[in-house]
């Protein structure tokens, strides 16, 4: 056997040994989500029931699904939901103007205090995502009460059914109460539904195998530090696409995100626009589309009167706090906010100076630039910015590579600084340089 044949055989053996258990665990996890949500959909599809009974069913099945997945830690999720409901009622007695702000403050403070003083790090890592989804739902209800989108406060079963809905209580994505309520009324019966679930399940398994087996294999440790950083960051991105695709599986199994003629209208992430990015601004938008919409509607727009930079900084600060009291998440999210702000303004100046379509977001069809998006100059400039974005993604994503024990207990300050120090703080220096040039233009 020559070296090439031996390499192919060893590679296939490695992928098989890694892929089979990975696929087994992925499908085992998916099974619980699919069965619970199929049960939920079948009941509300075929059994005529009053409005509040539907919400009660959502609350009950969601509670069982949560308990089955996170065990006794489930009490922290229920505690957050119950405490928030009582707080909204209490605050509403005193004022009807700043409920959103006060409840947001209480919810975020609850998350931080639980993480720091109450729960152990391993348990918090297991329930962090669940708590974040619940927190986003609670805050959106409080702010929409202030905006007059509800005639009155939701009753307990409406609130509980929404917050603990089985379709998105484990993996998300966030949806508004109005959207949740609308999907409860959707009726359909078509094989397209099963096809949508199956396609998204296959996609999620592909991303899981890429994350665990393929990406770590095709670039080994002997590569340059930037290649290794790109590999680790890409493996993390693939794991994010897995979670996003699995959340679509969960939602569609419950019949959420589907129209009456059973067409999907649910978009959680856009992998191609992240792996081949135009700009960091678009990566931020397409990384988690529902969360971007939540931050835009409930944080950014609220802070707009105080200026663009304050709005962006506050948005990323809130996002960071929702992810927990974690230096790594905070450092990465605030860095993304800063880099995006610099890139957006720098590209605006370049586009004006060169009269070329190279804004952070694509130009509209009838833009006033002399050099349109298909011109040679536009292609060259946008390619340069795409390469810069790819470098930023490697620099920021390398943070999330660590041993399993570190991932279970959380990332330390030392881990974060050590990773960036190894890359000579390149992206921070590049952003600072671009900002100086922007000020001089």
CSV table of C-alpha atoms in Angstrom, one decimal:
chain,number,residue,atom,x,y,z
A,1,UNK,CA,0.0,0.0,0.0
A,2,UNK,CA,1.5,3.4,-1.0
A,3,UNK,CA,1.4,6.5,1.2
A,4,UNK,CA,-1.6,8.1,-0.6
A,5,UNK,CA,-3.8,5.0,-0.1
A,6,UNK,CA,-2.7,4.7,3.5
A,7,UNK,CA,-3.5,8.4,4.1
A,8,UNK,CA,-7.0,8.0,2.6
A,9,UNK,CA,-7.6,4.8,4.7
A,10,UNK,CA,-6.5,6.5,7.9
A,11,UNK,CA,-8.5,9.6,7.2
A,12,UNK,CA,-11.7,7.6,6.5
A,13,UNK,CA,-11.1,5.5,9.7
A,14,UNK,CA,-10.7,8.7,11.7
A,15,UNK,CA,-13.9,10.3,10.2
A,16,UNK,CA,-15.8,7.1,10.8
A,17,UNK,CA,-14.7,6.7,14.4
A,18,UNK,CA,-15.6,10.4,15.1
A,19,UNK,CA,-18.6,10.7,12.9
A,20,UNK,CA,-20.7,7.7,14.1
A,21,UNK,CA,-20.8,8.6,17.8
A,22,UNK,CA,-21.3,12.3,16.9
A,23,UNK,CA,-24.2,11.4,14.6
A,24,UNK,CA,-25.7,9.1,17.3
A,25,UNK,CA,-25.6,11.8,20.0
A,26,UNK,CA,-27.0,14.4,17.6
A,27,UNK,CA,-29.9,12.3,16.6
A,28,UNK,CA,-30.6,11.2,20.2
A,29,UNK,CA,-30.9,14.9,21.1
A,30,UNK,CA,-33.0,15.7,18.1
A,31,UNK,CA,-35.4,12.8,18.9
A,32,UNK,CA,-36.6,14.4,22.1
A,33,UNK,CA,-37.2,17.8,20.5
A,34,UNK,CA,-39.0,16.3,17.5
A,35,UNK,CA,-41.3,14.0,19.5
A,36,UNK,CA,-42.3,16.6,22.0
A,37,UNK,CA,-43.1,19.2,19.4
A,38,UNK,CA,-44.9,16.7,17.0
A,39,UNK,CA,-47.1,15.8,20.0
A,40,UNK,CA,-47.8,19.5,20.6
A,41,UNK,CA,-48.6,20.2,17.0
A,42,UNK,CA,-50.9,17.1,16.5
A,43,UNK,CA,-53.0,18.0,19.6
A,44,UNK,CA,-53.5,21.7,18.7
A,45,UNK,CA,-54.0,20.7,15.0
A,46,UNK,CA,-56.8,18.1,15.5
A,47,UNK,CA,-58.3,18.8,18.9
A,48,UNK,CA,-60.6,21.8,19.1
A,49,UNK,CA,-59.8,23.7,22.4
A,50,UNK,CA,-60.3,27.1,23.9
A,51,UNK,CA,-57.6,29.8,23.7
A,52,UNK,CA,-56.2,29.4,27.2
A,53,UNK,CA,-56.1,25.6,26.9
A,54,UNK,CA,-53.7,25.9,24.0
A,55,UNK,CA,-51.4,28.0,26.0
A,56,UNK,CA,-51.7,25.6,29.0
A,57,UNK,CA,-50.7,22.7,26.7
A,58,UNK,CA,-47.7,24.7,25.5
A,59,UNK,CA,-46.8,25.4,29.1
A,60,UNK,CA,-47.1,21.8,30.2
A,61,UNK,CA,-45.3,20.2,27.3
A,62,UNK,CA,-42.5,22.9,27.4
A,63,UNK,CA,-42.1,22.3,31.1
A,64,UNK,CA,-41.7,18.5,30.7
A,65,UNK,CA,-39.2,19.0,27.8
A,66,UNK,CA,-37.1,21.4,29.8
A,67,UNK,CA,-37.1,19.1,32.8
A,68,UNK,CA,-36.1,16.1,30.7
A,69,UNK,CA,-33.2,18.1,29.2
A,70,UNK,CA,-31.8,20.1,32.1
A,71,UNK,CA,-33.1,18.2,35.1
A,72,UNK,CA,-33.4,20.0,38.5
A,73,UNK,CA,-31.8,23.1,37.0
A,74,UNK,CA,-35.3,23.6,35.5
A,75,UNK,CA,-36.3,25.4,38.8
A,76,UNK,CA,-34.1,28.4,37.9
A,77,UNK,CA,-36.0,28.8,34.6
A,78,UNK,CA,-39.4,28.5,36.2
A,79,UNK,CA,-38.2,30.8,39.0
A,80,UNK,CA,-37.2,33.4,36.5
A,81,UNK,CA,-40.5,33.2,34.6
A,82,UNK,CA,-42.7,33.3,37.7
A,83,UNK,CA,-40.6,36.1,39.3
A,84,UNK,CA,-40.7,38.2,36.2
A,85,UNK,CA,-44.5,37.8,35.8
A,86,UNK,CA,-45.1,38.9,39.4
A,87,UNK,CA,-42.6,41.8,38.9
A,88,UNK,CA,-44.4,43.0,35.8
A,89,UNK,CA,-47.8,43.0,37.6
A,90,UNK,CA,-46.2,44.8,40.6
A,91,UNK,CA,-44.5,47.4,38.5
A,92,UNK,CA,-47.7,48.0,36.4
A,93,UNK,CA,-49.5,49.1,39.6
A,94,UNK,CA,-46.9,51.9,40.2
A,95,UNK,CA,-46.1,53.0,36.6
A,96,UNK,CA,-47.0,52.1,33.0
A,97,UNK,CA,-44.1,54.0,31.3
A,98,UNK,CA,-40.8,52.4,32.3
A,99,UNK,CA,-41.8,48.8,32.8
A,100,UNK,CA,-39.5,47.6,30.0
A,101,UNK,CA,-36.5,49.3,31.5
A,102,UNK,CA,-37.2,48.2,35.1
A,103,UNK,CA,-38.0,44.5,34.1
A,104,UNK,CA,-34.9,44.4,31.9
A,105,UNK,CA,-32.8,45.6,34.8
A,106,UNK,CA,-34.3,43.0,37.1
A,107,UNK,CA,-34.0,40.1,34.7
A,108,UNK,CA,-30.4,40.8,33.8
A,109,UNK,CA,-29.5,41.3,37.5
A,110,UNK,CA,-31.2,38.0,38.3
A,111,UNK,CA,-29.1,36.2,35.6
A,112,UNK,CA,-25.8,37.8,36.8
A,113,UNK,CA,-26.5,37.0,40.5
A,114,UNK,CA,-27.4,33.4,39.8
A,115,UNK,CA,-24.3,32.9,37.8
A,116,UNK,CA,-22.0,34.6,40.3
A,117,UNK,CA,-23.4,33.6,43.7
A,118,UNK,CA,-25.9,30.8,43.4
A,119,UNK,CA,-25.3,28.2,40.6
A,120,UNK,CA,-22.1,26.3,40.0
A,121,UNK,CA,-20.3,27.0,36.7
A,122,UNK,CA,-20.9,23.6,35.2
A,123,UNK,CA,-24.7,23.8,35.7
A,124,UNK,CA,-24.8,27.4,34.5
A,125,UNK,CA,-23.1,26.5,31.2
A,126,UNK,CA,-25.9,23.9,30.7
A,127,UNK,CA,-28.8,26.3,31.2
A,128,UNK,CA,-27.3,29.6,30.0
A,129,UNK,CA,-29.0,29.4,26.6
A,130,UNK,CA,-32.3,28.5,28.0
A,131,UNK,CA,-32.2,31.3,30.5
A,132,UNK,CA,-31.2,33.8,27.8
A,133,UNK,CA,-34.2,32.8,25.6
A,134,UNK,CA,-36.6,33.1,28.6
A,135,UNK,CA,-35.1,36.5,29.5
A,136,UNK,CA,-35.5,37.8,25.9
A,137,UNK,CA,-39.2,36.8,25.9
A,138,UNK,CA,-39.8,38.4,29.2
A,139,UNK,CA,-38.2,41.7,28.3
A,140,UNK,CA,-40.0,41.8,24.9
A,141,UNK,CA,-43.4,41.4,26.7
A,142,UNK,CA,-42.5,44.2,29.2
A,143,UNK,CA,-41.4,46.7,26.5
A,144,UNK,CA,-44.4,45.9,24.3
A,145,UNK,CA,-46.7,46.6,27.3
A,146,UNK,CA,-45.0,50.1,27.4
A,147,UNK,CA,-45.6,50.6,23.7
A,148,UNK,CA,-49.3,49.7,24.0
A,149,UNK,CA,-49.1,46.6,21.9
A,150,UNK,CA,-51.2,44.7,24.5
A,151,UNK,CA,-54.6,46.0,25.7
A,152,UNK,CA,-53.8,44.4,29.1
A,153,UNK,CA,-51.1,42.2,30.7
A,154,UNK,CA,-51.1,38.6,29.5
A,155,UNK,CA,-52.8,36.1,31.9
A,156,UNK,CA,-50.6,33.5,33.6
A,157,UNK,CA,-51.2,30.7,31.1
A,158,UNK,CA,-50.6,33.0,28.1
A,159,UNK,CA,-47.4,34.2,29.6
A,160,UNK,CA,-46.3,30.8,30.7
A,161,UNK,CA,-47.2,29.1,27.4
A,162,UNK,CA,-45.2,31.8,25.5
A,163,UNK,CA,-42.1,31.8,27.8
A,164,UNK,CA,-41.9,27.9,28.1
A,165,UNK,CA,-43.2,27.0,24.6
A,166,UNK,CA,-41.6,23.6,23.6
A,167,UNK,CA,-40.9,24.9,20.1
A,168,UNK,CA,-38.1,27.2,21.2
A,169,UNK,CA,-37.6,26.9,25.0
A,170,UNK,CA,-34.4,24.8,24.5
A,171,UNK,CA,-32.5,26.2,21.5
A,172,UNK,CA,-34.6,29.3,20.6
A,173,UNK,CA,-35.0,31.2,18.4
A,174,UNK,CA,-36.8,34.1,20.0
A,175,UNK,CA,-40.2,35.0,18.6
A,176,UNK,CA,-42.6,37.7,19.8
A,177,UNK,CA,-45.8,36.8,21.6
A,178,UNK,CA,-47.9,37.9,18.7
A,179,UNK,CA,-46.0,35.6,16.4
A,180,UNK,CA,-46.3,32.7,18.9
A,181,UNK,CA,-50.0,33.3,19.2
A,182,UNK,CA,-50.4,33.4,15.4
A,183,UNK,CA,-48.5,30.1,14.9
A,184,UNK,CA,-50.9,28.4,17.4
A,185,UNK,CA,-53.7,29.1,14.9
A,186,UNK,CA,-51.9,27.9,11.8
A,187,UNK,CA,-53.6,24.8,10.3
A,188,UNK,CA,-52.0,22.6,7.6
A,189,UNK,CA,-51.8,18.9,6.5
A,190,UNK,CA,-49.2,18.2,3.9
A,191,UNK,CA,-46.2,16.0,3.3
A,192,UNK,CA,-44.1,19.2,2.8
A,193,UNK,CA,-44.1,19.6,6.5
A,194,UNK,CA,-42.2,16.3,7.0
A,195,UNK,CA,-39.8,17.2,4.2
A,196,UNK,CA,-38.9,20.6,5.8
A,197,UNK,CA,-38.2,18.8,9.1
A,198,UNK,CA,-36.1,16.2,7.4
A,199,UNK,CA,-34.0,18.6,5.3
A,200,UNK,CA,-33.2,20.8,8.3
A,201,UNK,CA,-32.4,17.7,10.4
A,202,UNK,CA,-29.9,16.5,7.8
A,203,UNK,CA,-28.4,20.0,7.5
A,204,UNK,CA,-28.0,20.1,11.3
A,205,UNK,CA,-26.2,16.7,11.4
A,206,UNK,CA,-23.9,17.8,8.6
A,207,UNK,CA,-22.9,20.9,10.5
A,208,UNK,CA,-22.4,18.8,13.7
A,209,UNK,CA,-20.0,16.4,11.9
A,210,UNK,CA,-18.2,19.3,10.2
A,211,UNK,CA,-17.7,20.9,13.6
A,212,UNK,CA,-16.6,17.8,15.5
A,213,UNK,CA,-14.8,15.8,12.9
A,214,UNK,CA,-14.1,17.4,9.5
A,215,UNK,CA,-12.9,20.9,10.3
A,216,UNK,CA,-10.5,19.9,13.1
A,217,UNK,CA,-9.0,17.2,10.8
A,218,UNK,CA,-8.3,19.1,7.6
A,219,UNK,CA,-5.9,21.7,9.2
A,220,UNK,CA,-3.5,20.1,11.7
A,221,UNK,CA,-1.6,21.7,14.6
A,222,UNK,CA,1.5,22.0,12.4
A,223,UNK,CA,0.0,24.9,10.4
A,224,UNK,CA,0.6,28.5,11.0
A,225,UNK,CA,-1.0,30.1,14.0
A,226,UNK,CA,-3.5,32.0,11.7
A,227,UNK,CA,-4.5,28.8,9.9
A,228,UNK,CA,-5.0,27.1,13.2
A,229,UNK,CA,-7.0,30.1,14.5
A,230,UNK,CA,-9.2,30.0,11.3
A,231,UNK,CA,-9.7,26.2,11.8
A,232,UNK,CA,-10.8,26.7,15.5
A,233,UNK,CA,-13.0,29.6,14.6
A,234,UNK,CA,-14.7,27.7,11.8
A,235,UNK,CA,-15.3,24.7,14.0
A,236,UNK,CA,-17.1,27.0,16.4
A,237,UNK,CA,-19.1,28.6,13.6
A,238,UNK,CA,-20.2,25.1,12.4
A,239,UNK,CA,-21.4,24.2,15.9
A,240,UNK,CA,-23.4,27.4,15.8
A,241,UNK,CA,-25.0,26.4,12.5
A,242,UNK,CA,-25.8,23.0,14.0
A,243,UNK,CA,-27.7,24.7,16.9
A,244,UNK,CA,-29.4,27.1,14.5
A,245,UNK,CA,-30.5,24.3,12.2
A,246,UNK,CA,-31.7,22.2,15.1
A,247,UNK,CA,-33.7,25.1,16.4
A,248,UNK,CA,-35.5,25.2,13.0
A,249,UNK,CA,-36.2,21.5,13.3
A,250,UNK,CA,-37.7,22.1,16.8
A,251,UNK,CA,-39.8,25.0,15.5
A,252,UNK,CA,-41.1,23.3,12.4
A,253,UNK,CA,-41.9,20.1,14.3
A,254,UNK,CA,-44.3,22.2,16.3
A,255,UNK,CA,-45.6,23.8,13.1
A,256,UNK,CA,-44.0,27.2,14.0
A,257,UNK,CA,-42.4,29.2,11.2
A,258,UNK,CA,-44.8,27.7,8.7
A,259,UNK,CA,-47.6,29.4,6.7
A,260,UNK,CA,-51.1,27.9,6.2
A,261,UNK,CA,-49.9,26.3,2.9
A,262,UNK,CA,-46.9,24.9,4.7
A,263,UNK,CA,-44.1,27.0,3.4
A,264,UNK,CA,-41.3,27.9,5.8
A,265,UNK,CA,-40.8,31.6,6.7
A,266,UNK,CA,-38.3,30.9,9.4
A,267,UNK,CA,-34.7,32.1,9.0
A,268,UNK,CA,-32.3,31.8,11.9
A,269,UNK,CA,-28.8,32.1,10.3
A,270,UNK,CA,-27.2,32.4,6.8
A,271,UNK,CA,-24.0,30.2,6.8
A,272,UNK,CA,-22.9,31.2,3.3
A,273,UNK,CA,-23.1,34.9,4.0
A,274,UNK,CA,-21.0,34.3,7.1
A,275,UNK,CA,-18.4,31.9,5.6
A,276,UNK,CA,-18.0,34.2,2.6
A,277,UNK,CA,-18.7,37.6,4.3
A,278,UNK,CA,-19.1,41.0,2.6
A,279,UNK,CA,-18.6,42.8,5.9
A,280,UNK,CA,-18.6,42.2,9.7
A,281,UNK,CA,-21.8,44.2,9.8
A,282,UNK,CA,-23.6,41.5,7.7
A,283,UNK,CA,-22.0,38.8,9.8
A,284,UNK,CA,-23.6,40.4,12.9
A,285,UNK,CA,-27.0,40.5,11.2
A,286,UNK,CA,-27.0,37.0,9.8
A,287,UNK,CA,-25.3,35.2,12.7
A,288,UNK,CA,-28.6,35.0,14.6
A,289,UNK,CA,-31.3,36.8,12.7
A,290,UNK,CA,-34.1,36.6,15.4
A,291,UNK,CA,-31.7,37.9,18.1
A,292,UNK,CA,-30.5,40.7,15.8
A,293,UNK,CA,-34.2,41.7,15.3
A,294,UNK,CA,-34.8,41.5,19.1
A,295,UNK,CA,-31.7,43.7,19.8
A,296,UNK,CA,-32.6,46.1,17.1
A,297,UNK,CA,-36.3,46.5,18.1
A,298,UNK,CA,-36.0,46.6,21.9
A,299,UNK,CA,-32.5,48.0,22.5
A,300,UNK,CA,-31.0,49.9,19.5
A,301,UNK,CA,-34.2,51.8,18.7
A,302,UNK,CA,-34.8,52.7,22.3
A,303,UNK,CA,-31.3,54.2,22.5
A,304,UNK,CA,-31.3,56.0,19.1
A,305,UNK,CA,-32.0,59.4,20.6
A,306,UNK,CA,-28.6,59.3,22.3
A,307,UNK,CA,-26.6,58.8,19.1
A,308,UNK,CA,-25.4,55.9,16.8
A,309,UNK,CA,-22.3,55.0,18.8
A,310,UNK,CA,-24.1,54.9,22.2
A,311,UNK,CA,-26.9,52.8,20.6
A,312,UNK,CA,-24.4,50.3,19.2
A,313,UNK,CA,-22.4,50.2,22.4
A,314,UNK,CA,-25.5,49.7,24.5
A,315,UNK,CA,-26.9,47.0,22.2
A,316,UNK,CA,-23.7,45.0,22.4
A,317,UNK,CA,-23.5,45.5,26.2
A,318,UNK,CA,-27.0,44.2,26.6
A,319,UNK,CA,-26.2,41.2,24.4
A,320,UNK,CA,-23.1,40.6,26.5
A,321,UNK,CA,-25.0,40.7,29.8
A,322,UNK,CA,-27.7,38.3,28.5
A,323,UNK,CA,-24.9,35.8,27.7
A,324,UNK,CA,-23.8,36.0,31.3
A,325,UNK,CA,-21.0,37.4,33.5
A,326,UNK,CA,-18.3,36.1,31.3
A,327,UNK,CA,-15.2,38.1,30.3
A,328,UNK,CA,-14.7,36.1,27.1
A,329,UNK,CA,-18.2,36.7,25.8
A,330,UNK,CA,-18.1,40.4,26.8
A,331,UNK,CA,-14.7,40.9,25.2
A,332,UNK,CA,-15.8,39.3,22.0
A,333,UNK,CA,-19.2,41.0,21.7
A,334,UNK,CA,-17.9,44.4,22.6
A,335,UNK,CA,-15.0,44.0,20.1
A,336,UNK,CA,-17.5,43.0,17.4
A,337,UNK,CA,-19.5,46.1,18.2
A,338,UNK,CA,-16.4,48.3,18.0
A,339,UNK,CA,-15.0,46.7,14.8
A,340,UNK,CA,-18.4,46.9,13.1
A,341,UNK,CA,-18.8,50.6,14.0
A,342,UNK,CA,-15.3,51.4,12.6
A,343,UNK,CA,-15.9,49.3,9.5
A,344,UNK,CA,-19.3,50.8,8.7
A,345,UNK,CA,-18.0,54.4,8.9
A,346,UNK,CA,-14.7,53.7,7.2
A,347,UNK,CA,-16.4,52.0,4.2
A,348,UNK,CA,-18.8,54.9,4.0
A,349,UNK,CA,-15.9,57.3,3.6
A,350,UNK,CA,-14.1,55.0,1.1
A,351,UNK,CA,-17.3,54.7,-0.9
A,352,UNK,CA,-17.7,58.5,-1.0
A,353,UNK,CA,-14.1,59.2,-1.9
A,354,UNK,CA,-13.8,56.6,-4.7
A,355,UNK,CA,-17.5,56.7,-5.8
A,356,UNK,CA,-17.6,52.9,-5.6
A,357,UNK,CA,-20.2,50.5,-4.3
A,358,UNK,CA,-18.3,49.2,-1.2
A,359,UNK,CA,-20.6,50.0,1.7
A,360,UNK,CA,-20.9,47.6,4.6
A,361,UNK,CA,-24.4,46.7,3.3
A,362,UNK,CA,-25.0,46.1,-0.5
A,363,UNK,CA,-26.1,49.2,-2.4
A,364,UNK,CA,-29.6,49.4,-3.7
A,365,UNK,CA,-30.1,48.8,-7.5
A,366,UNK,CA,-30.3,52.5,-8.3
A,367,UNK,CA,-27.4,53.8,-6.2
A,368,UNK,CA,-25.5,57.0,-7.1
A,369,UNK,CA,-22.0,55.5,-7.1
A,370,UNK,CA,-20.0,55.9,-10.3
A,371,UNK,CA,-18.5,52.4,-10.0
A,372,UNK,CA,-21.3,49.8,-9.5
A,373,UNK,CA,-21.0,46.5,-7.7
A,374,UNK,CA,-19.8,44.6,-10.7
A,375,UNK,CA,-17.1,47.0,-11.7
A,376,UNK,CA,-13.5,45.9,-11.3
A,377,UNK,CA,-12.7,48.5,-8.7
A,378,UNK,CA,-15.8,47.5,-6.6
A,379,UNK,CA,-14.9,43.9,-6.8
A,380,UNK,CA,-11.3,44.5,-5.7
A,381,UNK,CA,-12.3,46.8,-2.8
A,382,UNK,CA,-15.0,44.5,-1.6
A,383,UNK,CA,-12.7,41.5,-1.8
A,384,UNK,CA,-10.2,43.3,0.4
A,385,UNK,CA,-12.8,44.1,3.0
A,386,UNK,CA,-14.1,40.5,2.8
A,387,UNK,CA,-10.6,39.3,3.6
A,388,UNK,CA,-10.4,41.7,6.5
A,389,UNK,CA,-13.7,40.3,7.8
A,390,UNK,CA,-12.4,36.7,7.5
A,391,UNK,CA,-9.4,37.7,9.6
A,392,UNK,CA,-11.7,39.3,12.2
A,393,UNK,CA,-13.8,36.1,12.3
A,394,UNK,CA,-10.7,34.0,12.9
A,395,UNK,CA,-9.4,36.4,15.5
A,396,UNK,CA,-12.7,36.5,17.4
A,397,UNK,CA,-13.8,32.9,17.0
A,398,UNK,CA,-10.5,31.4,18.2
A,399,UNK,CA,-11.7,32.4,21.7
A,400,UNK,CA,-14.2,29.5,21.8
A,401,UNK,CA,-11.7,26.7,21.2
A,402,UNK,CA,-10.8,25.0,24.4
A,403,UNK,CA,-10.8,21.7,26.2
A,404,UNK,CA,-14.1,20.1,27.2
A,405,UNK,CA,-13.5,20.8,30.9
A,406,UNK,CA,-13.0,24.5,30.1
A,407,UNK,CA,-16.1,24.6,28.0
A,408,UNK,CA,-18.1,23.0,30.8
A,409,UNK,CA,-17.0,25.5,33.5
A,410,UNK,CA,-16.7,28.6,31.4
A,411,UNK,CA,-13.8,30.6,29.9
A,412,UNK,CA,-11.4,32.6,32.1
A,413,UNK,CA,-9.9,36.0,31.6
A,414,UNK,CA,-6.5,34.4,31.1
A,415,UNK,CA,-7.8,32.1,28.4
A,416,UNK,CA,-9.1,35.1,26.4
A,417,UNK,CA,-6.1,37.3,26.8
A,418,UNK,CA,-3.7,34.4,26.0
A,419,UNK,CA,-5.5,33.6,22.7
A,420,UNK,CA,-5.4,37.2,21.5
A,421,UNK,CA,-1.9,37.7,22.7
A,422,UNK,CA,-0.8,34.7,20.6
A,423,UNK,CA,-2.2,36.6,17.5
A,424,UNK,CA,-0.5,39.8,18.6
A,425,UNK,CA,-3.9,41.6,19.1
A,426,UNK,CA,-3.9,42.0,15.3
A,427,UNK,CA,-7.6,42.8,14.8
A,428,UNK,CA,-7.7,45.4,17.6
A,429,UNK,CA,-4.6,47.1,16.1
A,430,UNK,CA,-6.2,46.9,12.6
A,431,UNK,CA,-9.4,48.4,13.8
A,432,UNK,CA,-7.6,51.2,15.5
A,433,UNK,CA,-5.5,51.9,12.4
A,434,UNK,CA,-8.7,52.0,10.2
A,435,UNK,CA,-10.3,54.4,12.7
A,436,UNK,CA,-7.4,56.8,12.5
A,437,UNK,CA,-7.5,56.7,8.7
A,438,UNK,CA,-11.2,57.3,8.9
A,439,UNK,CA,-10.7,60.4,11.0
A,440,UNK,CA,-8.1,61.7,8.6
A,441,UNK,CA,-10.2,61.3,5.5
